[in-house]
XYZ file of C-alpha atoms in Angstrom:
787
model
C 65.513 -95.051 -30.273
C 66.266 -91.421 -29.585
C 67.041 -89.156 -32.534
C 70.361 -87.429 -32.951
C 70.483 -83.816 -31.698
C 70.750 -82.519 -35.258
C 68.589 -84.868 -37.326
C 65.847 -87.450 -37.320
C 66.825 -91.076 -37.893
C 64.329 -93.851 -38.590
C 65.862 -97.325 -38.940
C 63.890 -99.568 -41.290
C 63.681 -102.573 -38.983
C 60.980 -104.116 -36.870
C 61.109 -103.580 -33.087
C 60.664 -107.335 -32.746
C 63.846 -107.897 -34.696
C 65.838 -105.341 -32.753
C 64.323 -104.251 -29.444
C 67.455 -102.602 -28.108
C 70.740 -101.347 -29.501
C 73.303 -101.152 -26.761
C 76.981 -101.109 -27.558
C 77.556 -104.608 -26.228
C 75.026 -106.269 -28.572
C 75.257 -104.022 -31.621
C 77.329 -106.409 -33.732
C 75.072 -109.352 -32.935
C 72.059 -107.284 -33.883
C 73.591 -106.310 -37.193
C 74.161 -109.934 -38.102
C 70.524 -110.605 -37.167
C 69.287 -107.943 -39.581
C 70.864 -109.467 -42.645
C 72.812 -112.554 -43.669
C 74.844 -110.531 -46.164
C 78.432 -109.969 -44.997
C 79.714 -106.420 -44.648
C 82.333 -106.792 -47.402
C 81.804 -109.362 -50.120
C 84.455 -108.182 -52.590
C 87.685 -106.301 -51.919
C 87.194 -102.632 -52.799
C 89.898 -100.301 -51.569
C 90.612 -96.745 -52.590
C 92.248 -93.826 -50.866
C 90.005 -90.788 -51.267
C 91.774 -87.800 -52.716
C 91.496 -86.909 -56.373
C 88.472 -87.797 -58.440
C 88.675 -90.540 -61.034
C 90.207 -89.388 -64.309
C 88.483 -91.921 -66.606
C 85.178 -93.768 -66.697
C 86.989 -97.108 -66.666
C 88.148 -96.333 -63.116
C 84.602 -95.994 -61.752
C 84.446 -99.733 -61.095
C 86.852 -99.084 -58.206
C 84.386 -96.730 -56.479
C 83.581 -97.996 -52.983
C 81.466 -95.203 -51.459
C 78.706 -94.046 -53.816
C 75.974 -91.437 -53.437
C 72.930 -91.870 -55.712
C 70.793 -88.751 -56.066
C 67.242 -89.327 -57.309
C 65.683 -86.193 -58.773
C 62.013 -85.355 -58.454
C 61.400 -86.242 -62.102
C 62.862 -89.722 -61.501
C 60.764 -90.750 -58.499
C 57.581 -88.824 -59.409
C 54.807 -89.918 -61.772
C 53.983 -87.909 -64.846
C 50.928 -86.374 -63.157
C 53.191 -85.187 -60.277
C 50.810 -86.900 -57.846
C 52.412 -90.051 -56.487
C 55.555 -92.069 -57.155
C 56.805 -93.927 -60.238
C 56.897 -97.307 -58.498
C 58.373 -99.280 -61.404
C 61.350 -96.956 -61.808
C 61.894 -96.795 -58.076
C 61.882 -100.580 -57.776
C 64.541 -101.005 -60.483
C 66.720 -98.333 -58.872
C 66.404 -100.006 -55.463
C 67.422 -103.329 -57.003
C 70.584 -101.829 -58.512
C 71.543 -100.081 -55.277
C 71.014 -103.323 -53.346
C 73.154 -105.269 -55.823
C 76.022 -102.778 -55.481
C 75.611 -102.736 -51.685
C 75.837 -106.511 -51.575
C 79.035 -106.357 -53.638
C 80.676 -104.638 -50.682
C 80.184 -101.022 -51.727
C 78.842 -98.344 -49.387
C 75.699 -96.898 -50.918
C 73.820 -93.734 -49.923
C 70.643 -92.360 -51.484
C 69.601 -88.721 -51.626
C 65.960 -88.817 -52.635
C 63.145 -86.517 -53.610
C 59.508 -87.571 -53.716
C 58.066 -86.743 -50.285
C 56.084 -83.793 -51.660
C 54.596 -85.837 -54.522
C 53.733 -88.747 -52.236
C 52.181 -86.387 -49.696
C 50.224 -84.564 -52.401
C 48.711 -87.866 -53.471
C 47.661 -88.693 -49.893
C 46.297 -85.216 -49.102
C 44.331 -85.016 -52.371
C 42.753 -88.335 -51.548
C 41.858 -87.209 -48.008
C 40.440 -83.862 -49.194
C 38.324 -85.451 -51.931
C 37.050 -88.054 -49.486
C 36.191 -85.376 -46.932
C 34.406 -83.225 -49.553
C 32.382 -86.139 -50.813
C 31.194 -86.966 -47.264
C 30.172 -83.345 -46.585
C 28.329 -83.055 -49.899
C 26.510 -86.296 -49.266
C 25.338 -85.032 -45.879
C 24.146 -81.637 -47.203
C 22.876 -82.489 -50.683
C 21.546 -85.979 -50.358
C 22.591 -89.049 -52.292
C 23.243 -89.005 -56.053
C 23.439 -85.233 -56.140
C 27.156 -84.675 -55.593
C 28.590 -81.529 -57.146
C 31.878 -81.492 -59.012
C 34.635 -81.313 -56.421
C 37.779 -79.206 -56.730
C 41.048 -79.699 -54.838
C 42.610 -76.565 -53.361
C 46.244 -75.733 -54.016
C 48.287 -77.745 -51.519
C 51.166 -76.161 -49.622
C 54.462 -77.963 -50.300
C 55.547 -78.209 -46.649
C 52.277 -79.873 -45.676
C 52.657 -82.314 -48.569
C 56.213 -83.129 -47.460
C 55.095 -83.728 -43.877
C 52.313 -86.037 -45.056
C 54.490 -87.905 -47.559
C 57.791 -88.421 -45.758
C 56.737 -91.427 -43.665
C 55.055 -93.121 -46.609
C 58.083 -92.576 -48.826
C 60.362 -94.153 -46.248
C 58.001 -97.058 -45.687
C 58.076 -97.713 -49.432
C 61.885 -97.748 -49.498
C 61.907 -100.067 -46.493
C 59.556 -102.530 -48.155
C 61.550 -102.543 -51.411
C 64.998 -102.945 -49.828
C 63.705 -105.720 -47.543
C 63.277 -107.880 -50.661
C 67.079 -107.851 -51.014
C 67.844 -108.370 -47.286
C 69.141 -104.819 -47.127
C 68.523 -102.484 -44.201
C 67.902 -98.772 -44.600
C 67.849 -95.714 -42.343
C 66.169 -92.351 -42.896
C 67.951 -89.056 -42.309
C 66.285 -85.652 -42.692
C 68.520 -82.597 -42.858
C 68.323 -78.843 -43.391
C 70.852 -76.267 -44.417
C 71.471 -75.407 -40.761
C 72.726 -78.924 -40.065
C 75.718 -78.233 -42.311
C 76.484 -74.770 -40.936
C 76.604 -75.886 -37.292
C 79.937 -77.664 -36.666
C 78.560 -79.892 -33.917
C 75.550 -80.953 -35.975
C 77.764 -81.585 -38.989
C 80.033 -83.809 -36.889
C 77.006 -85.663 -35.540
C 75.700 -86.195 -39.067
C 79.092 -87.415 -40.248
C 79.412 -89.793 -37.326
C 75.905 -91.183 -37.799
C 76.435 -91.837 -41.521
C 79.776 -93.539 -40.933
C 78.218 -95.797 -38.305
C 75.356 -96.736 -40.618
C 77.740 -97.534 -43.473
C 79.892 -99.606 -41.122
C 76.837 -101.686 -40.259
C 76.034 -102.270 -43.940
C 72.932 -100.041 -43.831
C 71.867 -97.832 -46.751
C 71.204 -94.268 -45.495
C 68.333 -92.550 -47.316
C 68.729 -88.795 -47.006
C 66.309 -85.992 -47.859
C 65.894 -82.345 -47.001
C 63.333 -81.832 -44.253
C 60.911 -80.019 -46.545
C 58.298 -79.764 -43.783
C 60.369 -77.120 -41.958
C 62.983 -75.956 -44.459
C 62.775 -72.230 -45.387
C 62.390 -71.166 -49.011
C 65.736 -71.182 -50.883
C 67.549 -67.895 -51.063
C 68.047 -66.670 -54.637
C 71.607 -66.913 -55.987
C 72.833 -68.700 -52.874
C 73.447 -72.061 -54.444
C 77.227 -71.808 -54.368
C 79.179 -69.630 -51.994
C 82.869 -70.192 -52.527
C 85.077 -73.243 -52.346
C 84.260 -74.514 -48.861
C 80.537 -73.729 -48.651
C 77.596 -74.943 -50.725
C 74.148 -73.822 -49.659
C 71.582 -76.625 -49.419
C 68.722 -75.243 -51.463
C 67.816 -78.430 -53.383
C 68.734 -82.096 -53.469
C 71.457 -81.471 -56.067
C 73.374 -79.261 -53.660
C 72.530 -81.615 -50.781
C 73.946 -84.608 -52.656
C 77.110 -82.686 -53.574
C 77.638 -81.460 -50.015
C 77.001 -84.902 -48.587
C 79.345 -86.606 -51.087
C 82.199 -84.256 -50.189
C 81.512 -84.453 -46.434
C 81.546 -88.257 -46.581
C 84.510 -88.408 -48.982
C 82.429 -90.395 -51.479
C 84.198 -91.764 -54.543
C 81.247 -91.272 -56.894
C 78.071 -89.184 -57.069
C 75.432 -90.416 -59.544
C 72.789 -87.744 -60.191
C 69.743 -89.179 -61.974
C 67.386 -86.814 -63.764
C 64.942 -86.856 -66.701
C 67.562 -85.981 -69.361
C 70.347 -88.140 -70.807
C 73.025 -85.905 -69.326
C 74.512 -82.521 -70.081
C 74.038 -81.119 -73.591
C 76.010 -78.340 -75.272
C 72.688 -76.539 -75.820
C 69.168 -77.038 -74.424
C 67.954 -80.621 -75.043
C 65.454 -80.773 -77.857
C 67.094 -78.041 -79.903
C 68.236 -79.091 -83.376
C 71.974 -78.949 -82.753
C 71.980 -80.235 -79.154
C 74.673 -82.874 -78.579
C 75.156 -84.950 -75.471
C 78.457 -84.171 -73.755
C 80.247 -87.389 -72.863
C 82.908 -85.828 -70.615
C 82.581 -82.389 -69.052
C 85.588 -80.450 -67.785
C 85.532 -77.565 -65.293
C 86.707 -75.118 -67.927
C 83.840 -75.895 -70.311
C 81.042 -73.990 -68.518
C 81.180 -71.073 -70.928
C 80.614 -73.312 -73.964
C 77.093 -74.451 -72.999
C 73.686 -72.836 -72.577
C 70.996 -74.073 -70.195
C 67.375 -74.793 -70.936
C 64.318 -74.694 -68.683
C 64.040 -76.547 -65.395
C 62.517 -79.983 -64.973
C 58.709 -80.293 -64.816
C 59.045 -80.984 -61.069
C 61.621 -80.085 -58.429
C 63.233 -76.750 -57.691
C 66.591 -77.344 -59.345
C 67.593 -77.331 -62.991
C 70.516 -78.453 -65.143
C 72.469 -75.345 -64.204
C 72.058 -76.214 -60.513
C 73.150 -79.778 -61.232
C 76.279 -78.646 -63.065
C 77.241 -76.221 -60.299
C 76.724 -78.896 -57.657
C 78.644 -81.467 -59.749
C 81.613 -79.135 -60.213
C 81.615 -78.347 -56.495
C 81.702 -82.077 -55.675
C 84.382 -82.666 -58.308
C 86.536 -79.975 -56.731
C 86.079 -81.765 -53.416
C 87.477 -85.043 -54.837
C 84.244 -86.847 -55.786
C 83.642 -88.054 -59.335
C 80.216 -87.206 -60.782
C 77.973 -88.665 -63.483
C 74.671 -87.044 -64.498
C 72.382 -89.478 -66.332
C 68.777 -90.286 -67.220
C 66.891 -92.253 -64.592
C 63.504 -92.174 -66.336
C 64.121 -93.874 -69.696
C 62.284 -97.228 -69.623
C 64.977 -98.995 -71.668
C 67.912 -98.024 -69.438
C 66.482 -97.375 -65.971
C 66.869 -101.027 -65.016
C 70.650 -100.905 -65.375
C 71.685 -97.251 -65.542
C 73.377 -97.208 -62.100
C 75.235 -100.492 -62.555
C 76.272 -99.470 -66.086
C 77.795 -96.258 -64.725
C 79.713 -98.126 -62.035
C 80.967 -100.592 -64.652
C 82.424 -97.645 -66.586
C 80.054 -97.762 -69.542
C 79.408 -94.595 -71.507
C 76.194 -93.438 -69.858
C 75.254 -89.808 -69.272
C 77.854 -87.085 -68.718
C 81.010 -87.852 -66.759
C 82.687 -84.944 -64.972
C 86.469 -85.118 -65.043
C 89.317 -82.810 -64.089
C 91.669 -84.540 -66.543
C 91.240 -83.414 -70.125
C 92.811 -85.755 -72.723
C 95.358 -84.294 -75.091
C 93.620 -85.571 -78.220
C 90.047 -85.333 -79.523
C 87.210 -87.428 -78.133
C 85.941 -90.368 -80.152
C 82.835 -88.351 -81.054
C 85.072 -85.563 -82.373
C 87.160 -88.115 -84.270
C 84.033 -89.564 -85.840
C 82.871 -86.114 -86.937
C 86.337 -85.343 -88.337
C 86.300 -88.643 -90.227
C 82.837 -87.934 -91.661
C 83.896 -84.518 -92.969
C 87.140 -85.966 -94.315
C 85.230 -88.840 -95.913
C 82.961 -86.463 -97.801
C 86.016 -84.679 -99.183
C 87.562 -88.050 -100.040
C 84.440 -89.128 -101.950
C 84.559 -85.873 -103.921
C 88.080 -86.600 -105.238
C 88.662 -87.952 -108.716
C 89.139 -91.746 -108.926
C 92.733 -91.159 -110.032
C 93.399 -89.115 -106.886
C 92.068 -91.830 -104.596
C 94.233 -94.304 -106.501
C 97.278 -92.046 -105.964
C 96.696 -92.090 -102.206
C 96.537 -95.892 -102.106
C 99.649 -96.302 -104.262
C 101.513 -93.847 -102.041
C 100.508 -95.881 -98.984
C 101.785 -99.046 -100.703
C 105.113 -97.298 -101.348
C 105.340 -96.188 -97.715
C 104.872 -99.776 -96.498
C 108.073 -100.774 -98.272
C 110.004 -97.529 -97.706
C 109.280 -97.469 -93.964
C 109.637 -101.221 -93.568
C 112.316 -101.056 -90.863
C 110.311 -98.652 -88.695
C 107.180 -100.789 -89.006
C 109.022 -103.991 -88.112
C 110.720 -102.303 -85.143
C 107.348 -101.201 -83.751
C 105.970 -104.699 -84.365
C 108.955 -106.192 -82.537
C 108.044 -104.156 -79.433
C 104.477 -105.455 -79.564
C 105.681 -109.033 -79.980
C 108.068 -108.757 -77.035
C 105.313 -107.356 -74.789
C 102.905 -110.080 -75.931
C 105.402 -112.915 -75.373
C 106.470 -111.638 -71.949
C 102.814 -111.204 -70.936
C 102.013 -114.776 -71.969
C 98.358 -113.960 -72.644
C 98.270 -114.612 -76.401
C 98.005 -118.099 -77.859
C 100.433 -119.155 -80.611
C 97.822 -118.576 -83.364
C 97.216 -115.017 -82.107
C 100.956 -114.367 -81.868
C 101.222 -115.495 -85.483
C 98.527 -112.979 -86.475
C 100.286 -110.222 -84.554
C 103.650 -110.799 -86.210
C 104.669 -108.839 -89.325
C 107.500 -109.697 -91.699
C 109.081 -108.303 -94.837
C 107.150 -110.873 -96.877
C 103.839 -109.812 -95.290
C 104.548 -106.142 -95.971
C 105.457 -106.876 -99.603
C 102.253 -108.879 -100.014
C 100.300 -106.013 -98.451
C 101.824 -103.523 -100.902
C 100.868 -105.727 -103.871
C 97.307 -106.034 -102.615
C 97.035 -102.259 -102.123
C 98.110 -101.610 -105.709
C 95.397 -104.014 -106.906
C 92.868 -101.975 -104.928
C 94.206 -98.752 -106.470
C 93.507 -100.117 -109.951
C 89.986 -101.272 -109.064
C 89.201 -97.905 -107.442
C 89.154 -96.228 -110.861
C 85.611 -97.473 -111.435
C 83.956 -97.526 -108.032
C 82.354 -94.366 -106.628
C 79.830 -92.691 -108.940
C 79.487 -95.639 -111.313
C 76.110 -95.725 -113.069
C 74.603 -99.190 -112.750
C 71.127 -98.491 -114.145
C 69.526 -95.825 -116.321
C 65.818 -95.502 -117.028
C 63.875 -93.027 -119.157
C 60.793 -92.410 -117.033
C 59.305 -90.037 -119.617
C 60.518 -87.540 -122.173
C 63.232 -85.388 -120.572
C 62.851 -87.286 -117.261
C 65.752 -89.698 -116.702
C 66.598 -91.758 -113.612
C 70.024 -93.099 -112.693
C 71.148 -95.477 -109.958
C 74.754 -94.768 -109.022
C 77.232 -96.148 -106.510
C 78.097 -94.057 -103.451
C 80.061 -94.646 -100.223
C 78.217 -96.093 -97.219
C 79.455 -93.280 -94.940
C 81.425 -93.824 -91.716
C 82.801 -97.316 -91.154
C 83.904 -98.575 -87.751
C 86.357 -101.464 -88.071
C 87.305 -103.254 -84.850
C 90.157 -105.726 -85.168
C 92.258 -107.873 -82.850
C 95.912 -108.897 -83.084
C 96.134 -108.176 -86.831
C 97.993 -104.953 -87.600
C 98.143 -105.884 -91.304
C 94.361 -105.347 -91.269
C 94.862 -101.574 -90.825
C 96.415 -100.714 -94.244
C 94.147 -103.233 -96.019
C 90.943 -101.781 -94.608
C 92.220 -98.213 -94.990
C 92.916 -98.786 -98.672
C 89.450 -100.248 -99.251
C 87.831 -97.326 -97.417
C 89.852 -94.826 -99.459
C 88.995 -96.563 -102.733
C 85.280 -96.549 -101.878
C 85.279 -92.965 -100.537
C 84.254 -94.020 -97.018
C 85.316 -92.390 -93.773
C 86.985 -94.861 -91.440
C 87.207 -95.213 -87.674
C 89.690 -97.885 -86.555
C 89.822 -99.585 -83.161
C 92.719 -102.012 -82.855
C 93.679 -104.320 -80.034
C 96.085 -102.949 -77.430
C 98.419 -105.882 -78.133
C 99.286 -104.217 -81.480
C 99.252 -100.594 -80.310
C 102.795 -99.696 -81.432
C 102.376 -101.254 -84.877
C 98.915 -99.753 -85.362
C 100.203 -96.309 -84.432
C 102.917 -96.178 -87.105
C 100.674 -97.775 -89.765
C 98.013 -95.154 -89.062
C 100.595 -92.377 -89.292
C 101.654 -93.661 -92.710
C 97.999 -93.872 -93.796
C 97.400 -90.241 -92.827
C 100.639 -89.232 -94.548
C 99.324 -90.796 -97.770
C 95.907 -89.147 -97.357
C 97.562 -85.760 -96.863
C 98.810 -85.611 -100.467
C 95.243 -84.674 -101.485
C 94.224 -82.883 -98.293
C 91.993 -85.554 -96.737
C 94.168 -86.571 -93.793
C 91.258 -86.796 -91.330
C 89.258 -89.344 -93.333
C 90.876 -92.246 -91.431
C 90.983 -92.051 -87.635
C 92.548 -94.431 -85.101
C 90.761 -94.568 -81.744
C 93.511 -94.619 -79.136
C 91.498 -93.531 -76.075
C 90.164 -95.892 -73.400
C 86.974 -96.307 -75.374
C 85.275 -99.630 -74.809
C 83.977 -101.499 -77.851
C 80.459 -101.479 -76.384
C 80.574 -97.684 -76.078
C 81.646 -97.313 -79.723
C 78.723 -99.499 -80.763
C 76.323 -96.973 -79.222
C 77.300 -94.187 -81.626
C 74.377 -95.087 -83.858
C 73.857 -91.510 -85.031
C 77.484 -91.173 -86.152
C 78.526 -94.606 -87.493
C 76.867 -96.271 -90.487
C 78.431 -99.753 -90.505
C 80.490 -101.835 -88.060
C 82.938 -104.425 -89.372
C 84.496 -106.684 -86.701
C 87.742 -108.521 -87.486
C 88.687 -110.951 -84.760
C 87.525 -113.869 -82.679
C 84.022 -115.253 -82.880
C 83.474 -114.000 -79.335
C 84.378 -110.452 -80.400
C 81.955 -110.618 -83.322
C 79.138 -111.948 -81.129
C 79.762 -109.262 -78.507
C 79.625 -106.539 -81.166
C 76.469 -107.969 -82.749
C 74.811 -107.877 -79.321
C 76.037 -104.372 -78.459
C 75.280 -102.728 -81.822
C 71.562 -102.229 -81.364
C 71.070 -99.563 -84.040
C 74.094 -100.050 -86.348
C 74.376 -102.795 -88.998
C 77.212 -105.279 -88.408
C 78.933 -106.897 -91.381
C 80.760 -110.096 -90.545
C 80.481 -113.627 -89.296
C 80.458 -114.843 -85.729
C 82.047 -118.228 -86.527
C 84.072 -119.892 -89.250
C 82.981 -123.527 -88.993
C 84.179 -124.692 -92.397
C 83.616 -128.244 -93.668
C 85.421 -130.397 -96.210
C 83.338 -133.315 -97.510
C 85.207 -136.280 -99.049
C 82.896 -137.970 -101.524
C 83.065 -141.631 -102.422
C 84.343 -140.661 -105.903
C 87.242 -138.517 -104.677
C 90.807 -139.118 -105.882
C 93.458 -139.712 -103.238
C 95.914 -137.035 -104.419
C 93.345 -134.254 -104.327
C 92.002 -135.372 -100.956
C 95.339 -135.309 -99.134
C 96.432 -131.970 -100.657
C 93.124 -130.202 -99.963
C 92.720 -131.474 -96.389
C 96.315 -130.599 -95.496
C 96.039 -127.101 -96.929
C 92.560 -126.421 -95.514
C 93.542 -127.412 -91.965
C 97.305 -126.918 -91.625
C 98.201 -123.906 -93.801
C 96.871 -121.397 -91.215
C 94.788 -123.120 -88.519
C 93.820 -119.839 -86.823
C 92.181 -118.421 -89.962
C 88.391 -118.232 -90.152
C 88.511 -120.140 -93.477
C 90.411 -123.120 -92.066
C 88.698 -126.511 -92.038
C 87.151 -127.402 -88.671
C 85.112 -130.504 -89.587
C 86.055 -133.257 -92.044
C 83.052 -135.169 -93.387
C 83.877 -138.604 -94.838
C 81.545 -140.805 -96.899
C 80.718 -144.012 -95.022
C 82.069 -146.251 -97.846
C 85.554 -144.738 -97.432
C 86.022 -146.037 -93.886
C 88.617 -148.824 -93.560
C 90.049 -148.031 -97.002
C 93.652 -147.053 -97.858
C 92.423 -143.507 -98.638
C 91.017 -143.075 -95.130
C 94.181 -144.515 -93.588
C 96.306 -141.990 -95.504
C 94.111 -139.123 -94.317
C 94.583 -140.174 -90.683
C 98.347 -140.685 -91.165
C 98.735 -137.238 -92.746
C 96.832 -135.518 -89.916
C 98.986 -137.303 -87.347
C 102.170 -136.262 -89.114
C 100.919 -132.662 -89.111
C 100.120 -133.054 -85.358
C 96.442 -132.348 -85.805
C 94.382 -133.417 -82.792
C 91.364 -135.414 -83.946
C 87.930 -135.373 -82.299
C 85.429 -138.057 -83.294
C 81.876 -137.207 -84.211
C 79.112 -139.452 -82.779
C 78.715 -141.576 -85.919
C 82.450 -141.917 -86.478
C 82.955 -142.954 -82.834
C 80.320 -145.679 -83.203
C 82.451 -147.365 -85.893
C 85.551 -147.530 -83.712
C 86.542 -149.775 -80.846
C 89.088 -147.311 -79.558
C 88.232 -143.869 -80.826
C 89.767 -140.434 -80.316
C 88.064 -138.167 -77.797
C 84.431 -137.734 -78.790
C 83.588 -134.195 -79.834
C 81.679 -132.095 -77.274
C 79.866 -130.181 -79.999
C 79.697 -130.525 -83.759
C 79.422 -126.741 -83.925
C 82.994 -125.939 -82.806
C 85.559 -123.548 -84.270
C 88.928 -124.806 -82.990
C 91.213 -122.157 -84.495
C 94.179 -124.483 -83.966
C 95.626 -127.804 -85.121
C 92.446 -129.637 -84.152
C 89.488 -130.884 -86.149
C 86.439 -133.101 -85.951
C 85.920 -136.127 -88.207
C 82.369 -137.301 -88.817
C 80.863 -139.957 -91.093
C 77.970 -139.257 -93.500
C 75.940 -141.645 -95.626
C 75.735 -139.562 -98.796
C 76.298 -136.181 -100.391
C 72.795 -135.132 -99.307
C 73.586 -136.234 -95.764
C 76.699 -134.059 -95.886
C 74.640 -131.052 -97.022
C 72.124 -131.622 -94.223
C 74.945 -131.869 -91.676
C 76.526 -128.611 -92.883
C 73.207 -126.783 -92.845
C 72.614 -127.955 -89.266
C 76.064 -127.454 -87.745
C 77.879 -125.059 -90.094
C 78.130 -121.283 -90.008
C 77.442 -120.595 -93.719
C 81.061 -119.498 -94.205
C 83.020 -121.782 -96.580
C 82.405 -125.438 -97.379
C 84.158 -127.797 -99.809
C 83.398 -130.992 -101.702
C 86.195 -133.202 -103.015
C 84.986 -135.519 -105.787
C 85.634 -136.466 -109.391
C 81.902 -136.879 -110.057
C 80.808 -133.686 -111.794
C 77.091 -134.293 -111.284
C 77.565 -134.803 -107.528
C 79.737 -131.697 -107.344
C 77.206 -129.511 -109.178
C 74.395 -130.687 -106.922
C 76.527 -129.840 -103.885
C 77.397 -126.386 -105.264
C 73.755 -125.581 -106.048
C 72.084 -126.962 -102.931
C 74.503 -125.848 -100.238
C 73.560 -122.471 -98.763
C 76.919 -121.008 -97.706
C 78.661 -117.777 -98.614
C 81.446 -119.726 -100.372
C 81.078 -123.230 -101.841
C 84.110 -124.904 -103.505
C 84.704 -127.997 -105.606
C 88.123 -129.631 -105.420
C 89.767 -126.530 -103.909
C 91.038 -125.667 -100.446
C 88.773 -123.699 -98.095
C 91.687 -121.282 -97.656
C 90.844 -119.711 -101.034
C 87.983 -117.883 -99.317
C 89.878 -114.610 -99.135
C 89.554 -111.192 -100.770
C 93.150 -111.111 -102.001
C 92.905 -114.625 -103.505
C 89.578 -113.696 -105.115
C 91.306 -110.774 -106.850
C 89.581 -108.153 -104.720
C 92.938 -106.745 -103.614
C 92.004 -107.149 -99.959
C 88.946 -107.631 -97.819
C 87.400 -106.001 -94.803
C 86.117 -109.382 -93.688
C 84.015 -112.338 -94.695
C 80.281 -111.911 -94.326
C 77.783 -114.699 -93.773
C 74.875 -112.244 -93.744
C 71.973 -112.551 -96.176
C 71.656 -108.851 -96.949
C 74.151 -106.608 -98.745
C 77.593 -108.205 -99.187
C 78.248 -111.927 -98.700
C 81.513 -113.867 -98.625
C 84.840 -111.978 -98.824
C 83.898 -108.295 -98.772
C 86.096 -106.107 -100.901
C 85.579 -102.737 -102.536
C 82.114 -103.476 -103.947
C 80.824 -104.455 -100.516
C 81.629 -100.994 -99.147
C 79.408 -99.202 -101.616
C 75.698 -98.571 -101.649
C 73.594 -96.710 -104.204
C 71.498 -93.611 -104.553
C 68.944 -92.557 -107.161
C 69.414 -89.426 -109.234
C 66.439 -88.055 -111.167
C 66.877 -85.312 -113.791
C 63.729 -83.613 -115.051
C 62.461 -80.419 -116.636
C 59.642 -79.156 -114.450
C 57.887 -82.528 -114.284
C 55.129 -83.134 -111.720
C 53.218 -86.288 -110.775
C 49.969 -84.617 -111.816
C 51.321 -84.520 -115.378
C 50.862 -88.316 -115.445
C 47.319 -88.453 -114.063
C 44.315 -89.410 -116.175
C 43.818 -85.754 -117.055
C 47.553 -85.150 -117.515
C 49.431 -84.714 -120.759
C 52.295 -87.206 -120.184
C 52.686 -90.981 -120.154
C 55.254 -93.161 -118.365
C 57.797 -94.755 -120.746
C 60.044 -96.733 -118.319
C 62.622 -97.428 -121.039
C 66.008 -98.920 -120.133
C 68.903 -96.777 -121.361
C 72.276 -98.444 -122.068
C 74.864 -97.715 -119.375
C 78.211 -96.476 -120.705
C 81.174 -98.457 -119.318
C 84.187 -96.622 -117.968
C 87.626 -97.707 -119.035
C 90.176 -98.030 -116.260
C 93.889 -97.652 -116.773
């Protein structure tokens, strides 16, 4: 195959597979190369402006991936990082097979060539020394400094062969293109290059582009950018930018050895990763040193990225060397996840979520410093606003309900959660005033005092946890409840509500900030209203101290998976059981089952499984239970044992570990109270479980042996609630073993710190030769009186 007049092309295919490539057989040949169709998913986009938000990157069809020298090169700068390269190739192949058009701009020829030439030189020296000095008398050999162009010439073919071998594993064809700066300055050569690349992309081939370092002249100083229409190709950053604009690429992903762009040199104490970079922000950052390899630096990358952005191509600079993220960094970027620095021409009107979190932290510290009475004033004022602004709140909620009903995407239980009423607002106000009273003795409470020695006293006192992130779905009433608990405990709060309640959440947050403003701590509670994904929020491990999910079990599980470095307080499922003992009275049984299942079926504390003692089958009590459930239109699923007793049974349950969240439940038969406990331990979620019996000894055994967050005797499972427990409200129900468990109110949002007051004491004072002895005496703790 003859090369183009302006560049060298090497197709990564065997001559046996494709001996000729005439126009008449080209399409047949392409099908022979790969069984992957050209377009596997519909991806259409008119190139013009760059994407404004990360969430739009999933629509990118034509993508340029630039691999920096530090990404493809080993730490010793002699050879390639094969593991990293393999994972990158896999991601590119996956995206290519989705129907996207992928191009790679790669470094690495010099490093690969250096490895080969060093090997050849050492081998040659060892042969010469053996001939002149005799065996076993070899002198220490030194490798001369290798010229970069020679290394590039020696390494280019090997680099391409490596790419070919890797992409072949995914039935993906590649083609090599070497370019120089002159190829972009000559109109004819530029047109040839453009035409060649378009033809390769049309045939579902991945072009692999590199500067022809074997012949390229040294870069001219200060010639990286020369106006709007010209960018000088002096490194692969500028090459990738120029190529992306020439080919009207939707996205340029520049992988380097840093996480992205920082506001100061990475590694400095105050350096912060910039999530989104805007063209007007260049003056606000300072650049550090260049990478250990390559001729570019972060400044060159930023200039090239801004040039590409101006040409209509979106850009993300990210880390391609981190072992924990390299395997999915490219696909994560295309999926719109918060990875690296995203360059955007559209600057949002409000603060970023990182800025909101910092504002909340500062506001939270001021909130914690207020007097208890002042925090109580804020909560009472918020309670008053809920009743005073009732009409405005309900009007906003009406808009959300209308959108939800017309959209038809919310189930009836979720619509019920979304809906607010005058009664709900009044109940909220009452709960908030309860929290205001309990807040008088929360932050700064001494819970232990110890006299370590004379004039050396230790105190353990309650303090706020820090910054809380509460993520909730379809429940706008959660916002004032959680806000009040955060205010009472002196915690900063970041709220992320579901878009289905956006209008209601907005006005409730405004009222919360209005209440906070009476003592100058307005910023302590922030509502995230940007397009921030939950998974991205869960990565702010250096800014958020605790995540509290309020929503479906799927939401909780997703957050628990995503929050790698942040504790999550909550429960993934609410599989609550009610066990009917052989000694249960009929009146209590019917009332408790009806309330536990039918009062609010969507609640996490609703009964999902009814366990019935075997001796109660075919008794009037059991018949009344079934009749009541039918009247309430509860769909019954039979457990395996229950089904075995019946000739014609209801539908057999698919899993005994099911949270229905609706007017459905499972009925299963157990042989004894101990059998019921074993069943709950095996299939329950440690949330809330109930025994109904008149036998006190049986009940006490059940209460002591069952390992759930809430265990009740002769009471509905629906009592598992912060308001009903007298906590005022709750941020959620926790089934965790550490920290808070069950309904989490004010106490669950506090931690402790130790305060030691001495008078020049040192540990050496208590040594064998020292003059002091440890006393470790408990000191009575004075109790505060709350109004």
